[in-house]
Coordinates of C-alpha atoms in Angstrom, one line a residue:
X110 CA 0.0 0.0 0.0
X111 CA 2.0 3.0 -1.3
X112 CA 2.0 6.3 0.6
X113 CA 2.4 9.5 -1.2
X114 CA 3.4 12.5 0.9
X115 CA 3.1 16.1 -0.3
X116 CA 4.5 19.0 1.7
X117 CA 3.7 22.5 0.6
X118 CA 3.1 26.0 1.9
X119 CA -0.1 26.4 3.8
X120 CA -3.0 28.4 2.4
X121 CA -4.1 26.6 -0.8
X122 CA -7.9 26.1 -1.1
X123 CA -9.3 22.6 -0.3
X124 CA -10.6 22.3 -3.9
X125 CA -7.1 22.6 -5.2
X126 CA -5.8 20.1 -2.7
X127 CA -8.5 17.6 -3.7
X128 CA -7.6 18.0 -7.4
X129 CA -3.9 17.5 -6.6
X130 CA -4.6 14.4 -4.5
X131 CA -6.7 12.9 -7.3
X132 CA -4.2 13.6 -10.1
X133 CA -1.2 12.5 -8.2
X134 CA -3.0 9.2 -7.2
X135 CA -4.1 8.6 -10.8
X136 CA -0.6 9.2 -12.2
X137 CA 1.0 6.9 -9.6
X138 CA -1.6 4.2 -10.2
X139 CA -1.0 4.3 -13.9
X140 CA 2.8 4.2 -13.6
X141 CA 3.0 1.5 -10.9
X142 CA 0.1 -0.6 -12.4
X143 CA -1.6 -0.6 -9.0
X144 CA -5.3 0.3 -8.4
X145 CA -5.8 3.9 -7.1
X146 CA -7.7 2.6 -4.1
X147 CA -4.4 1.1 -2.8
X148 CA -2.8 4.5 -2.4
X149 CA -2.8 6.7 0.6
X150 CA -2.0 10.4 0.0
X151 CA -1.1 12.9 2.8
X152 CA -0.8 16.6 2.3
X153 CA 1.1 18.5 5.0
X154 CA 0.6 22.2 5.1
X155 CA 3.7 24.0 6.3
X156 CA 3.8 27.6 7.4
X157 CA 6.3 29.7 5.5
X158 CA 8.1 30.5 8.7
X159 CA 8.8 26.8 9.2
X160 CA 10.3 26.2 5.7
X161 CA 13.6 27.6 4.7
X162 CA 16.0 27.6 1.8
X163 CA 19.6 28.4 2.5
X164 CA 18.7 28.9 6.2
X165 CA 16.3 31.8 5.4
X166 CA 12.6 31.1 6.2
X167 CA 10.3 31.7 3.2
X168 CA 8.3 34.1 5.4
X169 CA 11.3 36.4 5.2
X170 CA 11.8 36.0 1.4
X171 CA 10.0 38.3 -1.1
X172 CA 6.7 36.8 -1.9
X173 CA 7.4 36.9 -5.6
X174 CA 10.5 34.8 -5.2
X175 CA 8.6 32.3 -3.0
X176 CA 5.9 32.1 -5.6
X177 CA 8.4 31.3 -8.4
X178 CA 9.8 28.5 -6.3
X179 CA 6.3 27.0 -5.8
X180 CA 5.4 27.4 -9.5
X181 CA 8.6 25.5 -10.5
X182 CA 7.8 22.7 -8.0
X183 CA 4.3 22.2 -9.4
X184 CA 5.6 22.4 -13.0
X185 CA 8.1 19.8 -12.2
X186 CA 5.5 17.6 -10.5
X187 CA 3.2 17.9 -13.6
X188 CA 6.0 17.0 -16.0
X189 CA 7.0 13.9 -14.1
X190 CA 3.4 12.7 -13.7
X191 CA 2.7 12.8 -17.4

């Protein structure tokens, strides 16, 4: 029973998280040839002050820069999932 863990900045709407969970599960099920029902997905919302890059919390980084990092992460996820 595979477990998929997703850590991201807090604040995204529940509808977006629901879509993400569905798409990640579907992609993993297709790649691993395992029924989607066998997967468990966990989203952990992390406050920006508890997530750092280079020792600097994202709460102290310009919002535009943090947004670019998040966009690249989601683009990377989408490219890998198909």
